[in-house]
PDB file of C-alpha atoms and ligand atoms in Angstrom:
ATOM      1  CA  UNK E   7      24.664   5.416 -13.944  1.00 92.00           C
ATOM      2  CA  UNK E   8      22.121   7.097 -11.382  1.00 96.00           C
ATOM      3  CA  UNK E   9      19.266   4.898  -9.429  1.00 98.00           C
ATOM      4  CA  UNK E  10      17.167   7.614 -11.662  1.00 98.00           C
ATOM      5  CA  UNK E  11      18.069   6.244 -15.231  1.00 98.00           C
ATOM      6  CA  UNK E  12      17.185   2.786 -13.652  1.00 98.00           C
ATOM      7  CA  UNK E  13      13.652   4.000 -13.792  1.00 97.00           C
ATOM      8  CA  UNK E  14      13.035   4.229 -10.070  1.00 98.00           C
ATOM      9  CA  UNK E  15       9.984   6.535  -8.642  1.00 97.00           C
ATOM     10  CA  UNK E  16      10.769   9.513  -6.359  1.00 98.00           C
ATOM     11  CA  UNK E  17      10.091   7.916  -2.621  1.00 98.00           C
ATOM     12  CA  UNK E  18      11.867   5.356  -3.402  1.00 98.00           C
ATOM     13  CA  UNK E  19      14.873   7.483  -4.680  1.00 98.00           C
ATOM     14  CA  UNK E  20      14.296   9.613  -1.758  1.00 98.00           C
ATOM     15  CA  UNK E  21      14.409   6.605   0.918  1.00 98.00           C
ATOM     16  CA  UNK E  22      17.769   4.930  -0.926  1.00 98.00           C
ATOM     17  CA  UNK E  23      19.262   8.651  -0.632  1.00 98.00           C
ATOM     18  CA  UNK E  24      18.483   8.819   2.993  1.00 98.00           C
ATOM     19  CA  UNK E  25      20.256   5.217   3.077  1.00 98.00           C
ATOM     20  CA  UNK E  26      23.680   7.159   1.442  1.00 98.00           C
ATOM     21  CA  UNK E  27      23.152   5.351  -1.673  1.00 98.00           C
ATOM     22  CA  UNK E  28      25.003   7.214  -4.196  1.00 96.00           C
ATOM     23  CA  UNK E  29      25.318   5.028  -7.363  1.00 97.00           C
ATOM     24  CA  UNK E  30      23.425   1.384  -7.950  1.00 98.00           C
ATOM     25  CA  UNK E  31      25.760  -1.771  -7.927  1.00 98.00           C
ATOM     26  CA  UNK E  32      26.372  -3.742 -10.825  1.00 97.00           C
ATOM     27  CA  UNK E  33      23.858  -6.120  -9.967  1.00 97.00           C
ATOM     28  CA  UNK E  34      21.013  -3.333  -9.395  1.00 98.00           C
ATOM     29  CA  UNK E  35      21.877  -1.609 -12.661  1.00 98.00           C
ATOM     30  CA  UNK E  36      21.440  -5.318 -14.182  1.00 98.00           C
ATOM     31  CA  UNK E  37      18.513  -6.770 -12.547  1.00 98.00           C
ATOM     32  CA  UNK E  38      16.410  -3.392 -11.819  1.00 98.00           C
ATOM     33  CA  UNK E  39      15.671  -2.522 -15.047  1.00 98.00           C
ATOM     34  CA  UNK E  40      14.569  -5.385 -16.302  1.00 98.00           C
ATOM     35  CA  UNK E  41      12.620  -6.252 -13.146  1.00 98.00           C
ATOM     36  CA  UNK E  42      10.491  -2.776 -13.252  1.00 98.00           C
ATOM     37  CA  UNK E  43       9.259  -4.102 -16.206  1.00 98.00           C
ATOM     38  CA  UNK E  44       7.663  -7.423 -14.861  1.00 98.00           C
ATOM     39  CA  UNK E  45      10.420  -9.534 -16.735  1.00 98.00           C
ATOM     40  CA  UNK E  46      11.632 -12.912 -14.592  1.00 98.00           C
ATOM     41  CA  UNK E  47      15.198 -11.953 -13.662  1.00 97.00           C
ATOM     42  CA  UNK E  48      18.346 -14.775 -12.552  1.00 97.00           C
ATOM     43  CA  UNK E  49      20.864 -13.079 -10.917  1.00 96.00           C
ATOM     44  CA  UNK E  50      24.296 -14.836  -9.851  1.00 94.00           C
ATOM     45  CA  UNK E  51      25.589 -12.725  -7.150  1.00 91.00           C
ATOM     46  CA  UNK E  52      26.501 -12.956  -3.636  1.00 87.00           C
ATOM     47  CA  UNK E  53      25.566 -11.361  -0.275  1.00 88.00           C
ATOM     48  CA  UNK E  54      27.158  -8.250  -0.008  1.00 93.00           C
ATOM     49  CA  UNK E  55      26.646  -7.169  -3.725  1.00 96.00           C
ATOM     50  CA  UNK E  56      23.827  -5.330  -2.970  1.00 97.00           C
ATOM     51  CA  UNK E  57      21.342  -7.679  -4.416  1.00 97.00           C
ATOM     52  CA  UNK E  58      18.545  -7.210  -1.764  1.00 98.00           C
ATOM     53  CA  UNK E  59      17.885  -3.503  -3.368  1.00 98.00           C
ATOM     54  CA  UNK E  60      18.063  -5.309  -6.483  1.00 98.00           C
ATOM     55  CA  UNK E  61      15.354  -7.234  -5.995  1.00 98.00           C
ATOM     56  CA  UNK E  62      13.187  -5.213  -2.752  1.00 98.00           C
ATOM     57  CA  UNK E  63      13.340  -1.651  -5.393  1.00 98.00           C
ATOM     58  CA  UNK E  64      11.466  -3.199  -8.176  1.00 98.00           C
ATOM     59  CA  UNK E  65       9.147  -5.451  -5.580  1.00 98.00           C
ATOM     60  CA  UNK E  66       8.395  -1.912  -4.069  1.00 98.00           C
ATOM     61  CA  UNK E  67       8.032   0.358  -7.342  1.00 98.00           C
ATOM     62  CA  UNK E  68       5.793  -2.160  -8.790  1.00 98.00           C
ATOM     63  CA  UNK E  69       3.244  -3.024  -5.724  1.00 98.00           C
ATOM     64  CA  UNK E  70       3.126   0.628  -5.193  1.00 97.00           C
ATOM     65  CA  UNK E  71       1.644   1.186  -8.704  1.00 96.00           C
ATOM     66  CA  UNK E  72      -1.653  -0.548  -7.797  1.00 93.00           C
ATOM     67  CA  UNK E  73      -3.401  -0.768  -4.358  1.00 90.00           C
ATOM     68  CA  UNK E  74      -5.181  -3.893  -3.183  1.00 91.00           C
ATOM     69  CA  UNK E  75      -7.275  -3.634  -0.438  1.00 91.00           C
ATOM     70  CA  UNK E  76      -7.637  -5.576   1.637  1.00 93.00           C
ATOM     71  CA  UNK E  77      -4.163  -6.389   1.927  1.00 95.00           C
ATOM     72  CA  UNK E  78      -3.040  -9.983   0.409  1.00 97.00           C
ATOM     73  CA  UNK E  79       0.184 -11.421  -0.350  1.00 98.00           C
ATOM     74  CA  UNK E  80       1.773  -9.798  -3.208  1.00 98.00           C
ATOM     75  CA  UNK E  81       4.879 -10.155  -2.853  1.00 98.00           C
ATOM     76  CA  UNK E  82       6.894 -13.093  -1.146  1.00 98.00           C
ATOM     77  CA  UNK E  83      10.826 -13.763  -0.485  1.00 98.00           C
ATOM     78  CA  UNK E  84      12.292 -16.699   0.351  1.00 98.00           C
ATOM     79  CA  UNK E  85      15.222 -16.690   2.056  1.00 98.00           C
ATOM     80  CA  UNK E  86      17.206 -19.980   3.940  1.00 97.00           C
ATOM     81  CA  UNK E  87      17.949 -18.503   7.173  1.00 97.00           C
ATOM     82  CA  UNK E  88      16.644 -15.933   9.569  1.00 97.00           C
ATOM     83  CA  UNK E  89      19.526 -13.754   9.930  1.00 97.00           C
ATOM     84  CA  UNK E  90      18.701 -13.158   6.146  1.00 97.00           C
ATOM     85  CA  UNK E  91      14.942 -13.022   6.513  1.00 98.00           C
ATOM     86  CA  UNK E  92      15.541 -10.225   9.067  1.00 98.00           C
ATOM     87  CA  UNK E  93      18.004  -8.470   7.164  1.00 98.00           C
ATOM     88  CA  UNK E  94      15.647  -8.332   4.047  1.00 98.00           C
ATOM     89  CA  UNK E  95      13.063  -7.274   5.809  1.00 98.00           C
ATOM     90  CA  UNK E  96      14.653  -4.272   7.152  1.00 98.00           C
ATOM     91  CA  UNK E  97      16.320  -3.358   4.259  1.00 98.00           C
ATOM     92  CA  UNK E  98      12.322  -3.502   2.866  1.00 98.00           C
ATOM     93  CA  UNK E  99      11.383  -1.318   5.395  1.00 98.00           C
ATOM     94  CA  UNK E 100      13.930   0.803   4.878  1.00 98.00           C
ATOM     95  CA  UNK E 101      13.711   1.356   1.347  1.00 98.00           C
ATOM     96  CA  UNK E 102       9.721   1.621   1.466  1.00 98.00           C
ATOM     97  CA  UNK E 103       9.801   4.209   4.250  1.00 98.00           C
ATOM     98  CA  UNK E 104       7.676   6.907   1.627  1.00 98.00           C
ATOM     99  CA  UNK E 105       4.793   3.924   0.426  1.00 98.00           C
ATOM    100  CA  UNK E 106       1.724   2.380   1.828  1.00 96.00           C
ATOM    101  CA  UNK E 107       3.366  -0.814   1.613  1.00 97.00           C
ATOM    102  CA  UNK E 108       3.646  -3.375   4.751  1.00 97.00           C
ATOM    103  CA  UNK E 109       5.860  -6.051   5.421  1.00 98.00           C
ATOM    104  CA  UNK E 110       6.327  -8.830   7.541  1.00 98.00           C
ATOM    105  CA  UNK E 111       8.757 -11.318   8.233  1.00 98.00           C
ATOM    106  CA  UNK E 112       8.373 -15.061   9.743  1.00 98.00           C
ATOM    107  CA  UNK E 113      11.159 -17.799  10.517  1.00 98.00           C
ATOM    108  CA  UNK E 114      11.127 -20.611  12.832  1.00 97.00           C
ATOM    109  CA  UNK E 115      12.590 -21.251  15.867  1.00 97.00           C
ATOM    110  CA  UNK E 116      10.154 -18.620  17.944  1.00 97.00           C
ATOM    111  CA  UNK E 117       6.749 -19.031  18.817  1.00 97.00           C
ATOM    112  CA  UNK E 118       4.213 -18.284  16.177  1.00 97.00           C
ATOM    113  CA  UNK E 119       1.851 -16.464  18.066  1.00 98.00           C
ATOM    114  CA  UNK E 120       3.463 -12.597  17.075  1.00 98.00           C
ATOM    115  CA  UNK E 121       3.926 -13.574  13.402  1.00 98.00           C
ATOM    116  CA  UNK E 122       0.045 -14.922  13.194  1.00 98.00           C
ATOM    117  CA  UNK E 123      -0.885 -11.276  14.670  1.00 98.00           C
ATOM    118  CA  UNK E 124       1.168  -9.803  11.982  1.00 97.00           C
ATOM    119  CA  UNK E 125      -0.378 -11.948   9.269  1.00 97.00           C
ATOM    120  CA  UNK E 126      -4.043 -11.356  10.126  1.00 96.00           C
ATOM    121  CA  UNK E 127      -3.198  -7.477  10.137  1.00 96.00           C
ATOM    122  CA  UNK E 128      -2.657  -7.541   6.237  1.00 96.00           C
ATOM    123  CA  UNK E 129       1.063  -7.981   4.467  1.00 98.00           C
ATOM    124  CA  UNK E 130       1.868  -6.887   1.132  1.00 98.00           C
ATOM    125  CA  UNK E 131       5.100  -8.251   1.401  1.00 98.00           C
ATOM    126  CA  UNK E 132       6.243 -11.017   3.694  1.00 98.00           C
ATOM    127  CA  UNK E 133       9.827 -12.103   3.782  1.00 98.00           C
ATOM    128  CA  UNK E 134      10.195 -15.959   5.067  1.00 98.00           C
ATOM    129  CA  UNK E 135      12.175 -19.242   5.907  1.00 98.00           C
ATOM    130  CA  UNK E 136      10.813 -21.888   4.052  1.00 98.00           C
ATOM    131  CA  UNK E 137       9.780 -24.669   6.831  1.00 97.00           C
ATOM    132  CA  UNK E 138       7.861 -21.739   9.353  1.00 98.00           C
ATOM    133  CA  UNK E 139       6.231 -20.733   5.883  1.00 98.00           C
ATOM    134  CA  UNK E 140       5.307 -24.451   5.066  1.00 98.00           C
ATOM    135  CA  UNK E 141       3.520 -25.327   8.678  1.00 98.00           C
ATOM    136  CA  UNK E 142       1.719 -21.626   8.895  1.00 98.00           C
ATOM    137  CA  UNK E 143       0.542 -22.343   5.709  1.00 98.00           C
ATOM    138  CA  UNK E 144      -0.387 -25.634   6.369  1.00 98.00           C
ATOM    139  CA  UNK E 145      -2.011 -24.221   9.447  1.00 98.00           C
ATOM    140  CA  UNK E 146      -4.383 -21.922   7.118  1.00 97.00           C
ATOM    141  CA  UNK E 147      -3.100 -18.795   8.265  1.00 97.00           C
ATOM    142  CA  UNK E 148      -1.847 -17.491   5.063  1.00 96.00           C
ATOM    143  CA  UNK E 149      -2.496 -17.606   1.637  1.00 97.00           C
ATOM    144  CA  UNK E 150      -0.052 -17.659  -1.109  1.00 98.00           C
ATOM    145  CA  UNK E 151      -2.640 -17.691  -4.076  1.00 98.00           C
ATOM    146  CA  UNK E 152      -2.281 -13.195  -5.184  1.00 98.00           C
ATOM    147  CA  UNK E 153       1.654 -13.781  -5.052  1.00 98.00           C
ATOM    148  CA  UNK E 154       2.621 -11.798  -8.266  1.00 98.00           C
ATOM    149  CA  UNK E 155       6.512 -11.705  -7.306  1.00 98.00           C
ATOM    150  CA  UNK E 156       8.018 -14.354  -6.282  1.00 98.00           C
ATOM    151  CA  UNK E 157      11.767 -14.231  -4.932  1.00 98.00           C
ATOM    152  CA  UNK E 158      14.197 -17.326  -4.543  1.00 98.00           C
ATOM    153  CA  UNK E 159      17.243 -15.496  -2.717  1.00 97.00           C
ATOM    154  CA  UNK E 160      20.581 -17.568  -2.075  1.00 96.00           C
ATOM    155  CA  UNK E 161      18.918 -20.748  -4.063  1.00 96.00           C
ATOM    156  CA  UNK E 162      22.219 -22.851  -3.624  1.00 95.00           C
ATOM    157  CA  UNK E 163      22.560 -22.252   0.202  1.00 96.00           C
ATOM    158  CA  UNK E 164      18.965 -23.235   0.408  1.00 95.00           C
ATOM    159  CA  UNK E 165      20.008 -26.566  -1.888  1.00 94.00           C
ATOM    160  CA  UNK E 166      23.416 -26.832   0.625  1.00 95.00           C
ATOM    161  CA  UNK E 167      21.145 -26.824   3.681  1.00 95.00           C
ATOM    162  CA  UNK E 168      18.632 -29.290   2.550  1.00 95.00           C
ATOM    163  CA  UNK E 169      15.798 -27.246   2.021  1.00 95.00           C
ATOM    164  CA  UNK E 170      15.393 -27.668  -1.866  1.00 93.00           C
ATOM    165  CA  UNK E 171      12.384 -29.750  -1.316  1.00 95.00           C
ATOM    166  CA  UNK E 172      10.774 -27.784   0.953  1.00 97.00           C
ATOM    167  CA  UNK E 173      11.038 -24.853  -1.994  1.00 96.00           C
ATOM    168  CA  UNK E 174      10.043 -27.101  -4.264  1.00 95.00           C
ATOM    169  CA  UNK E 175       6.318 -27.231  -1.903  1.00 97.00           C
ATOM    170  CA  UNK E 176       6.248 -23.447  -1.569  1.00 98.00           C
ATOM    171  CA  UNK E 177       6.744 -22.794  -5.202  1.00 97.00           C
ATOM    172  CA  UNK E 178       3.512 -25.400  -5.778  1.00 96.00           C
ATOM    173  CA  UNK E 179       1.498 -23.233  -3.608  1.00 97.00           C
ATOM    174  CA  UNK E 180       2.333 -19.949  -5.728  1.00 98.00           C
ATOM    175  CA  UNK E 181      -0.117 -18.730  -8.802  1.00 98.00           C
ATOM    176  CA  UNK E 182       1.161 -20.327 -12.218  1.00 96.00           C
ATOM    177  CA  UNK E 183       1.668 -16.643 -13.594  1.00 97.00           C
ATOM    178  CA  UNK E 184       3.773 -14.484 -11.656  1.00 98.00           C
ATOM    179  CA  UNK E 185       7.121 -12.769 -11.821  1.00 98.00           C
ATOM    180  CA  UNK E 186      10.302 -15.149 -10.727  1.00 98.00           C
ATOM    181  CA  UNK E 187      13.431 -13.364  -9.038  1.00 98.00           C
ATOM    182  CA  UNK E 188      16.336 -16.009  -8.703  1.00 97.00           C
ATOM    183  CA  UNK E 189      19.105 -15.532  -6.868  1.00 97.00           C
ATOM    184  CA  UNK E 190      22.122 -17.916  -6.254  1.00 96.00           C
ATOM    185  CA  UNK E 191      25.976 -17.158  -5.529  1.00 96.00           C
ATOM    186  CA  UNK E 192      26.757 -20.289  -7.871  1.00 94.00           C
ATOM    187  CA  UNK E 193      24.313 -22.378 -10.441  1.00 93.00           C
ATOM    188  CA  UNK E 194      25.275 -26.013  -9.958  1.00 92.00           C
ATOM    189  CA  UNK E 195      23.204 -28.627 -12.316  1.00 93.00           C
ATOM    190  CA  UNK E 196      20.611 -28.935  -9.353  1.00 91.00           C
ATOM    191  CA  UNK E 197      19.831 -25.507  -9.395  1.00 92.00           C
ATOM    192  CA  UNK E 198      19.054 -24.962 -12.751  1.00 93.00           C
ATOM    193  CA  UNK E 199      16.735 -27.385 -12.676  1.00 92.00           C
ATOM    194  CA  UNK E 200      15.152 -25.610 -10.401  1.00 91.00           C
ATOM    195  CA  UNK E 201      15.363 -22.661 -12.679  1.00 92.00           C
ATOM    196  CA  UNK E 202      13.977 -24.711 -15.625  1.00 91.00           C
ATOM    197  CA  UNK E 203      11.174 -25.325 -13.452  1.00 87.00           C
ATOM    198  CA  UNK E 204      10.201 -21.661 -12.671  1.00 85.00           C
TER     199      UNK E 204
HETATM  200  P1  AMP P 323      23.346  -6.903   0.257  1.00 95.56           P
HETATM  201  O1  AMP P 323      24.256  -7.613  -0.699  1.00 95.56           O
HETATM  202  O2  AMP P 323      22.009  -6.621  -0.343  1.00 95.56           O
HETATM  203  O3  AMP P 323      23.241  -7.638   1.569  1.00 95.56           O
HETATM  204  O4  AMP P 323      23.980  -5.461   0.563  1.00 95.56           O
HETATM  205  C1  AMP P 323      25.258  -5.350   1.179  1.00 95.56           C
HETATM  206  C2  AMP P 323      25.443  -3.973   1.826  1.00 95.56           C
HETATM  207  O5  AMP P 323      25.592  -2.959   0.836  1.00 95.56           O
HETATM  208  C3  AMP P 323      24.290  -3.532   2.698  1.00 95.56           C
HETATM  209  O6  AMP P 323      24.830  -2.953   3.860  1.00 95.56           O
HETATM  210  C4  AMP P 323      23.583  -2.472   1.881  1.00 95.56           C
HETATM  211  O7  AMP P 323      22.952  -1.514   2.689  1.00 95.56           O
HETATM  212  C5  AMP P 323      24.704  -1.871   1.072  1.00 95.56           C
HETATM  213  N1  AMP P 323      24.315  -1.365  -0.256  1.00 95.56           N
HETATM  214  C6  AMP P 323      23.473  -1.951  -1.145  1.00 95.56           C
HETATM  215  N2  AMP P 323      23.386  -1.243  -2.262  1.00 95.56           N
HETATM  216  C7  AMP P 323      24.191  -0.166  -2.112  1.00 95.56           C
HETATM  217  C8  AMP P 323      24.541   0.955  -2.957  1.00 95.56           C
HETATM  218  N3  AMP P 323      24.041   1.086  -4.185  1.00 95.56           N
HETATM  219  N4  AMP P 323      25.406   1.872  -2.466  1.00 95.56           N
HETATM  220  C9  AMP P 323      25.932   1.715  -1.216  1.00 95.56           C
HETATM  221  N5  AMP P 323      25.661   0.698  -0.388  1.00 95.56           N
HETATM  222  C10 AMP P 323      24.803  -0.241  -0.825  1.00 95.56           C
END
């Protein structure tokens, strides 16, 4: 299997090259496929698996088809903790390198100030913790209403560290229709739920 008979476009092949990709995980031939397409995808897999190109590729491929101008939120990932955050949005950048695509990533525990700058600038795709995402939002300086892909990454660390409800809110502020990416190492009853819900 070759991240070519996954149905990835050429800059996008080019950039995962340059990142010595050679052959897609299991969880990237799974997910990416399917995801290309628009279809909601629930993968159960871990850090380390590779599942941040299996969910960043398709987010790319497909917000690359169609430019919105000016920039709104198409695409938003939420993450539990800013290690992640920053790790996903790298990988983003990395794997975007050839498209007109920007992203941004905000987390709490810094000042806001940089991250407002960024915001007002235009982001395609922001990357975020759920509680800096919550008061920014509740400060009017985003808008979650274009979201077309949503993406719930490591759903039962974000149940484990308490911040299921706070999900819960950002999911409320996210168009009805959209495409759902759910990841979680494990799917205990509460998560599901969550699932059901999506
Ligand atoms: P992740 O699970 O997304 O955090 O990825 C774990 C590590 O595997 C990261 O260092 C990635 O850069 C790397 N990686 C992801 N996909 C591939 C792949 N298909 N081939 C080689 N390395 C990969």
């Amino acid at each position: 299997m070759t991240f070519q008979e996954l149905g990835l476009n050429e800059p996008i092949l080019r950039a995962l090259a340059d990142q010595g990709y050679e052959q897609p995980s299991p969880i990237q031939a799974k997910a990416i496929p399917p995801a290309l397409t628009g279809r909601d995808v629930l993968g159960c897999a871990q850090t380390g698996t590779g599942k941040t190109c299996a969910f960043a590729a398709p987010i790319l491929q497909r917000l690359s088809e169609k430019s919105v101008q000016p920039r709104v939120i198409r695409a938003l990932i939420l993450t539990p903790t800013r290690e992640l955050a920053i790790q996903i949005d790298d990988n983003l950048h990395a794997y975007g390198k050839n498209l007109p695509l920007t992203e941004a990533v905000i987390f709490g525990g810094v000042g806001q100030t940089p991250q407002v700058e960024q915001l007002k600038r235009g982001v395609d795709i922001l990357t975020a913790t759920p509680g800096r995402l919550l008061d920014l939002s509740g400060q009017g300086y985003l808008d979650l209403s274009h979201v077309e892909i949503f993406v719930l990454d490591e759903a039962d660390r974000m149940l484990d560290m308490g911040f299921i409800h706070d999900v819960r809110r950002v999911i409320k502020l996210l168009p009805q229709k959209k495409q759902t990416m759910f990841f979680s190492a494990t799917l205990p009853p509460e998560i599901m739920d969550l699932v059901d819900t999506l």
